PDB file of C-alpha atoms in Angstrom:
ATOM      1  CA  UNK A  63     140.953 101.446  96.992  1.00  0.00           C
ATOM      2  CA  UNK A  64     140.589 101.692  93.211  1.00  0.00           C
ATOM      3  CA  UNK A  65     138.202 104.038  91.548  1.00  0.00           C
ATOM      4  CA  UNK A  66     135.934 101.376  90.571  1.00  0.00           C
ATOM      5  CA  UNK A  67     135.421  99.735  93.751  1.00  0.00           C
ATOM      6  CA  UNK A  68     134.907 103.449  95.382  1.00  0.00           C
ATOM      7  CA  UNK A  69     132.231 104.154  92.696  1.00  0.00           C
ATOM      8  CA  UNK A  70     130.465 100.615  93.256  1.00  0.00           C
ATOM      9  CA  UNK A  71     130.284 101.289  97.053  1.00  0.00           C
ATOM     10  CA  UNK A  72     128.878 104.748  95.922  1.00  0.00           C
ATOM     11  CA  UNK A  73     126.110 103.585  93.538  1.00  0.00           C
ATOM     12  CA  UNK A  74     125.130 100.807  96.133  1.00  0.00           C
ATOM     13  CA  UNK A  75     124.699 103.605  98.497  1.00  0.00           C
ATOM     14  CA  UNK A  76     122.222 105.587  96.111  1.00  0.00           C
ATOM     15  CA  UNK A  77     120.308 102.427  95.061  1.00  0.00           C
ATOM     16  CA  UNK A  78     119.685 101.498  98.752  1.00  0.00           C
ATOM     17  CA  UNK A  79     118.618 104.647  99.670  1.00  0.00           C
ATOM     18  CA  UNK A  80     116.305 104.528  96.704  1.00  0.00           C
ATOM     19  CA  UNK A  81     114.985 101.320  97.681  1.00  0.00           C
ATOM     20  CA  UNK A  82     114.021 102.565 100.974  1.00  0.00           C
ATOM     21  CA  UNK A  83     112.261 105.250  99.562  1.00  0.00           C
ATOM     22  CA  UNK A  84     110.192 103.230  97.322  1.00  0.00           C
ATOM     23  CA  UNK A  85     109.144 100.718 100.315  1.00  0.00           C
ATOM     24  CA  UNK A  86     108.383 104.167 102.601  1.00  0.00           C
ATOM     25  CA  UNK A  87     106.077 105.260  99.492  1.00  0.00           C
ATOM     26  CA  UNK A  88     104.314 101.976  99.177  1.00  0.00           C
ATOM     27  CA  UNK A  89     103.853 101.967 102.967  1.00  0.00           C
ATOM     28  CA  UNK A  90     102.357 105.664 102.905  1.00  0.00           C
ATOM     29  CA  UNK A  91      99.758 104.669 100.286  1.00  0.00           C
ATOM     30  CA  UNK A  92      98.638 101.597 101.941  1.00  0.00           C
ATOM     31  CA  UNK A  93      98.960 101.707 105.979  1.00  0.00           C
ATOM     32  CA  UNK A  94      98.164  98.187 106.162  1.00  0.00           C
ATOM     33  CA  UNK A  95     101.519  97.240 104.515  1.00  0.00           C
ATOM     34  CA  UNK A  96     103.114  98.565 107.408  1.00  0.00           C
ATOM     35  CA  UNK A  97     102.368  95.416 109.428  1.00  0.00           C
ATOM     36  CA  UNK A  98     103.915  93.415 106.632  1.00  0.00           C
ATOM     37  CA  UNK A  99     106.821  95.460 106.051  1.00  0.00           C
ATOM     38  CA  UNK A 100     107.659  95.156 109.878  1.00  0.00           C
ATOM     39  CA  UNK A 101     107.483  91.559 110.025  1.00  0.00           C
ATOM     40  CA  UNK A 102     109.840  91.610 106.910  1.00  0.00           C
ATOM     41  CA  UNK A 103     112.394  93.816 108.718  1.00  0.00           C
ATOM     42  CA  UNK A 104     112.298  91.854 111.548  1.00  0.00           C
ATOM     43  CA  UNK A 105     114.345  89.035 109.756  1.00  0.00           C
ATOM     44  CA  UNK A 106     117.844  89.274 108.438  1.00  0.00           C
ATOM     45  CA  UNK A 107     117.493  86.572 106.210  1.00  0.00           C
ATOM     46  CA  UNK A 108     114.056  87.376 103.965  1.00  0.00           C
ATOM     47  CA  UNK A 109     113.005  87.391 100.515  1.00  0.00           C
ATOM     48  CA  UNK A 110     112.796  91.310 100.273  1.00  0.00           C
ATOM     49  CA  UNK A 111     116.216  91.982 101.888  1.00  0.00           C
ATOM     50  CA  UNK A 112     117.811  89.488  99.492  1.00  0.00           C
ATOM     51  CA  UNK A 113     116.348  91.130  96.224  1.00  0.00           C
ATOM     52  CA  UNK A 114     117.057  94.295  97.486  1.00  0.00           C
ATOM     53  CA  UNK A 115     121.249  93.247  97.981  1.00  0.00           C
ATOM     54  CA  UNK A 116     120.830  91.534  94.398  1.00  0.00           C
ATOM     55  CA  UNK A 117     119.514  94.846  92.674  1.00  0.00           C
ATOM     56  CA  UNK A 118     122.357  96.838  94.456  1.00  0.00           C
ATOM     57  CA  UNK A 119     125.011  94.279  93.502  1.00  0.00           C
ATOM     58  CA  UNK A 120     123.423  94.214  89.526  1.00  0.00           C
ATOM     59  CA  UNK A 121     123.181  97.958  89.323  1.00  0.00           C
ATOM     60  CA  UNK A 122     126.673  98.772  90.988  1.00  0.00           C
ATOM     61  CA  UNK A 123     128.431  96.236  88.999  1.00  0.00           C
ATOM     62  CA  UNK A 124     127.180  97.984  85.759  1.00  0.00           C
ATOM     63  CA  UNK A 125     127.559 101.432  86.691  1.00  0.00           C
ATOM     64  CA  UNK A 126     131.385 100.882  88.315  1.00  0.00           C
ATOM     65  CA  UNK A 127     132.219 100.211  84.469  1.00  0.00           C
ATOM     66  CA  UNK A 128     131.155 103.680  83.484  1.00  0.00           C
ATOM     67  CA  UNK A 129     133.747 106.383  82.717  1.00  0.00           C
ATOM     68  CA  UNK A 130     134.236 108.646  85.421  1.00  0.00           C
ATOM     69  CA  UNK A 131     133.044 111.839  83.922  1.00  0.00           C
ATOM     70  CA  UNK A 132     129.944 109.959  82.844  1.00  0.00           C
ATOM     71  CA  UNK A 133     129.612 108.479  86.357  1.00  0.00           C
ATOM     72  CA  UNK A 134     130.027 111.805  88.194  1.00  0.00           C
ATOM     73  CA  UNK A 135     127.296 113.464  85.959  1.00  0.00           C
ATOM     74  CA  UNK A 136     124.657 110.950  86.725  1.00  0.00           C
ATOM     75  CA  UNK A 137     122.981 113.066  89.637  1.00  0.00           C
ATOM     76  CA  UNK A 138     122.024 115.819  86.815  1.00  0.00           C
ATOM     77  CA  UNK A 139     120.899 113.241  84.421  1.00  0.00           C
ATOM     78  CA  UNK A 140     116.903 113.218  84.637  1.00  0.00           C
ATOM     79  CA  UNK A 141     116.740 110.086  82.321  1.00  0.00           C
ATOM     80  CA  UNK A 142     118.862 108.233  84.659  1.00  0.00           C
ATOM     81  CA  UNK A 143     117.156 109.078  87.894  1.00  0.00           C
ATOM     82  CA  UNK A 144     113.568 108.159  86.215  1.00  0.00           C
ATOM     83  CA  UNK A 145     114.880 104.796  85.233  1.00  0.00           C
ATOM     84  CA  UNK A 146     116.576 104.170  88.338  1.00  0.00           C
ATOM     85  CA  UNK A 147     113.597 104.969  90.333  1.00  0.00           C
ATOM     86  CA  UNK A 148     111.147 103.198  88.093  1.00  0.00           C
ATOM     87  CA  UNK A 149     113.323 100.221  87.922  1.00  0.00           C
ATOM     88  CA  UNK A 150     114.403  99.838  91.464  1.00  0.00           C
ATOM     89  CA  UNK A 151     110.243  99.819  92.288  1.00  0.00           C
ATOM     90  CA  UNK A 152     110.118  96.735  89.762  1.00  0.00           C
ATOM     91  CA  UNK A 153     113.338  94.838  90.880  1.00  0.00           C
ATOM     92  CA  UNK A 154     111.671  94.622  94.201  1.00  0.00           C
ATOM     93  CA  UNK A 155     108.720  93.167  93.116  1.00  0.00           C
ATOM     94  CA  UNK A 156     110.619  90.360  91.028  1.00  0.00           C
ATOM     95  CA  UNK A 157     113.503  88.287  90.755  1.00  0.00           C
ATOM     96  CA  UNK A 158     115.674  86.244  88.352  1.00  0.00           C
ATOM     97  CA  UNK A 159     116.469  87.345  84.763  1.00  0.00           C
ATOM     98  CA  UNK A 160     114.114  90.067  84.928  1.00  0.00           C
ATOM     99  CA  UNK A 161     116.275  91.945  87.239  1.00  0.00           C
ATOM    100  CA  UNK A 162     119.220  91.746  85.008  1.00  0.00           C
ATOM    101  CA  UNK A 163     116.975  93.439  82.166  1.00  0.00           C
ATOM    102  CA  UNK A 164     116.069  96.076  84.419  1.00  0.00           C
ATOM    103  CA  UNK A 165     119.578  96.808  85.563  1.00  0.00           C
ATOM    104  CA  UNK A 166     120.513  96.953  81.754  1.00  0.00           C
ATOM    105  CA  UNK A 167     118.033  99.571  81.603  1.00  0.00           C
ATOM    106  CA  UNK A 168     119.538 101.591  84.010  1.00  0.00           C
ATOM    107  CA  UNK A 169     123.113 101.142  82.500  1.00  0.00           C
ATOM    108  CA  UNK A 170     121.911 102.088  78.940  1.00  0.00           C
ATOM    109  CA  UNK A 171     120.249 105.320  80.518  1.00  0.00           C
ATOM    110  CA  UNK A 172     123.475 106.402  82.161  1.00  0.00           C
ATOM    111  CA  UNK A 173     125.423 106.352  78.895  1.00  0.00           C
ATOM    112  CA  UNK A 174     122.767 107.352  76.282  1.00  0.00           C
ATOM    113  CA  UNK A 175     120.224 110.214  75.473  1.00  0.00           C
ATOM    114  CA  UNK A 176     116.984 108.413  75.723  1.00  0.00           C
ATOM    115  CA  UNK A 177     113.681 109.765  75.205  1.00  0.00           C
ATOM    116  CA  UNK A 178     111.657 109.164  78.735  1.00  0.00           C
ATOM    117  CA  UNK A 179     108.415 107.936  76.612  1.00  0.00           C
ATOM    118  CA  UNK A 180     110.464 104.985  75.343  1.00  0.00           C
ATOM    119  CA  UNK A 181     112.263 104.472  78.985  1.00  0.00           C
ATOM    120  CA  UNK A 182     108.734 104.101  80.426  1.00  0.00           C
ATOM    121  CA  UNK A 183     107.419 101.790  77.588  1.00  0.00           C
ATOM    122  CA  UNK A 184     110.314  99.548  78.007  1.00  0.00           C
ATOM    123  CA  UNK A 185     110.061  99.298  81.651  1.00  0.00           C
ATOM    124  CA  UNK A 186     106.283  98.797  81.656  1.00  0.00           C
ATOM    125  CA  UNK A 187     106.812  95.933  79.231  1.00  0.00           C
ATOM    126  CA  UNK A 188     109.329  94.123  81.513  1.00  0.00           C
ATOM    127  CA  UNK A 189     106.881  94.512  84.129  1.00  0.00           C
ATOM    128  CA  UNK A 190     104.244  92.934  82.184  1.00  0.00           C
ATOM    129  CA  UNK A 191     105.718  90.266  80.287  1.00  0.00           C
ATOM    130  CA  UNK A 192     107.376  87.161  81.988  1.00  0.00           C
ATOM    131  CA  UNK A 193     110.602  85.914  81.166  1.00  0.00           C
ATOM    132  CA  UNK A 194     109.082  83.539  78.730  1.00  0.00           C
ATOM    133  CA  UNK A 195     107.626  86.300  76.786  1.00  0.00           C
ATOM    134  CA  UNK A 196     110.961  87.957  76.513  1.00  0.00           C
ATOM    135  CA  UNK A 197     112.832  85.143  75.786  1.00  0.00           C
ATOM    136  CA  UNK A 198     110.453  84.711  72.697  1.00  0.00           C
ATOM    137  CA  UNK A 199     110.899  88.098  71.346  1.00  0.00           C
ATOM    138  CA  UNK A 200     114.639  87.501  71.537  1.00  0.00           C
ATOM    139  CA  UNK A 201     114.443  84.548  69.881  1.00  0.00           C
ATOM    140  CA  UNK A 202     112.341  85.748  67.005  1.00  0.00           C
ATOM    141  CA  UNK A 203     114.119  89.108  66.755  1.00  0.00           C
ATOM    142  CA  UNK A 204     117.225  86.891  65.075  1.00  0.00           C
ATOM    143  CA  UNK A 205     115.985  83.297  64.952  1.00  0.00           C
ATOM    144  CA  UNK A 206     119.025  82.569  62.644  1.00  0.00           C
ATOM    145  CA  UNK A 207     121.453  83.450  65.450  1.00  0.00           C
ATOM    146  CA  UNK A 208     120.094  80.560  67.526  1.00  0.00           C
ATOM    147  CA  UNK A 209     118.489  78.050  65.271  1.00  0.00           C
ATOM    148  CA  UNK A 210     121.376  77.581  63.101  1.00  0.00           C
ATOM    149  CA  UNK A 211     123.857  76.837  65.653  1.00  0.00           C
ATOM    150  CA  UNK A 212     121.757  73.226  66.513  1.00  0.00           C
ATOM    151  CA  UNK A 213     122.500  71.945  62.734  1.00  0.00           C
ATOM    152  CA  UNK A 214     118.956  70.696  61.777  1.00  0.00           C
ATOM    153  CA  UNK A 215     117.580  71.522  58.530  1.00  0.00           C
ATOM    154  CA  UNK A 216     113.831  71.209  57.642  1.00  0.00           C
ATOM    155  CA  UNK A 217     111.762  71.664  54.463  1.00  0.00           C
ATOM    156  CA  UNK A 218     108.724  72.944  55.950  1.00  0.00           C
ATOM    157  CA  UNK A 219     108.624  73.811  59.379  1.00  0.00           C
ATOM    158  CA  UNK A 220     106.726  76.605  61.640  1.00  0.00           C
ATOM    159  CA  UNK A 221     108.434  79.486  63.735  1.00  0.00           C
ATOM    160  CA  UNK A 222     107.450  77.704  66.701  1.00  0.00           C
ATOM    161  CA  UNK A 223     108.897  74.369  66.018  1.00  0.00           C
ATOM    162  CA  UNK A 224     112.249  76.334  65.544  1.00  0.00           C
ATOM    163  CA  UNK A 225     112.085  77.852  68.954  1.00  0.00           C
ATOM    164  CA  UNK A 226     111.009  74.185  70.524  1.00  0.00           C
ATOM    165  CA  UNK A 227     113.983  73.037  68.588  1.00  0.00           C
ATOM    166  CA  UNK A 228     116.369  75.367  69.739  1.00  0.00           C
ATOM    167  CA  UNK A 229     115.527  75.221  73.561  1.00  0.00           C
ATOM    168  CA  UNK A 230     114.300  71.761  73.689  1.00  0.00           C
ATOM    169  CA  UNK A 231     110.909  72.556  75.019  1.00  0.00           C
ATOM    170  CA  UNK A 232     109.004  69.849  76.698  1.00  0.00           C
ATOM    171  CA  UNK A 233     105.530  69.126  74.825  1.00  0.00           C
ATOM    172  CA  UNK A 234     103.370  69.986  77.640  1.00  0.00           C
ATOM    173  CA  UNK A 235     104.931  73.646  77.425  1.00  0.00           C
ATOM    174  CA  UNK A 236     103.612  74.097  73.667  1.00  0.00           C
ATOM    175  CA  UNK A 237     100.150  75.468  74.499  1.00  0.00           C
ATOM    176  CA  UNK A 238     101.533  77.925  76.849  1.00  0.00           C
ATOM    177  CA  UNK A 239     104.250  79.366  74.767  1.00  0.00           C
ATOM    178  CA  UNK A 240     101.802  79.807  71.845  1.00  0.00           C
ATOM    179  CA  UNK A 241      99.384  81.650  74.250  1.00  0.00           C
ATOM    180  CA  UNK A 242     102.148  83.924  75.129  1.00  0.00           C
ATOM    181  CA  UNK A 243     103.338  84.510  71.214  1.00  0.00           C
ATOM    182  CA  UNK A 244      99.509  85.439  70.248  1.00  0.00           C
ATOM    183  CA  UNK A 245      99.586  87.948  73.247  1.00  0.00           C
ATOM    184  CA  UNK A 246     102.970  89.491  71.708  1.00  0.00           C
ATOM    185  CA  UNK A 247     101.495  89.472  68.488  1.00  0.00           C
ATOM    186  CA  UNK A 248      98.220  91.198  69.564  1.00  0.00           C
ATOM    187  CA  UNK A 249     100.630  93.804  71.245  1.00  0.00           C
ATOM    188  CA  UNK A 250     102.313  94.336  67.902  1.00  0.00           C
ATOM    189  CA  UNK A 251     105.233  92.921  68.778  1.00  0.00           C
ATOM    190  CA  UNK A 252     105.318  89.795  66.542  1.00  0.00           C
ATOM    191  CA  UNK A 253     104.991  89.733  62.807  1.00  0.00           C
ATOM    192  CA  UNK A 254     102.902  86.727  62.615  1.00  0.00           C
ATOM    193  CA  UNK A 255     100.397  85.376  64.443  1.00  0.00           C
ATOM    194  CA  UNK A 256      99.784  81.685  63.570  1.00  0.00           C
ATOM    195  CA  UNK A 257     103.242  81.050  64.684  1.00  0.00           C
ATOM    196  CA  UNK A 258     102.530  77.101  64.235  1.00  0.00           C
ATOM    197  CA  UNK A 259     101.635  77.440  60.586  1.00  0.00           C
ATOM    198  CA  UNK A 260     103.648  75.498  58.119  1.00  0.00           C
ATOM    199  CA  UNK A 261     106.182  77.209  55.878  1.00  0.00           C
ATOM    200  CA  UNK A 262     109.386  76.923  54.449  1.00  0.00           C
ATOM    201  CA  UNK A 263     112.632  77.187  56.534  1.00  0.00           C
ATOM    202  CA  UNK A 264     113.674  80.530  54.951  1.00  0.00           C
ATOM    203  CA  UNK A 265     110.183  81.634  55.758  1.00  0.00           C
ATOM    204  CA  UNK A 266     109.917  80.107  59.572  1.00  0.00           C
ATOM    205  CA  UNK A 267     113.474  82.222  60.225  1.00  0.00           C
ATOM    206  CA  UNK A 268     112.586  85.513  58.872  1.00  0.00           C
ATOM    207  CA  UNK A 269     109.643  85.884  61.424  1.00  0.00           C
TER     208      UNK A 269
END
């Protein structure tokens, strides 16, 4: 059996243990959850179990690619342990793309020296924001990278129009996305509050 497979098995065992510890902690804080947790465990094919298995796979796949020396030192890496514990708690509460973001955070903490304050802020942001929030942030971090690929030119436009055209957003979702963009601005994550304001193409791409 290859070293990579052995490492992935080892990671899955660790994540499985962390996940169980997180669930036990929730039960100890809220005894009423014991009833619900027991009911969930009685079914082999329930959403909670599937989320746990997906999380194990996402983390195991990423950490199995680490260099052997880095992998073997993870047990003494406080930032990694903090990230894994917090990310596991959040991963069980969510699904989809957010799980990939959390797994990427765990992978990053394993191979980089990161201030714990930044880890906490980043994980809290993943918890707080929806996938649509995160997609907006990713787009406006480098709009040129996305928009120029669709080959549309405007003399005047708005930042949100670029987003709508890039992702073919239906019109009935515009207002919701504009509300999300304002939330991101209020939190200091976007530079412009009026993302629907008309401006030159160059100005819109610089937001």
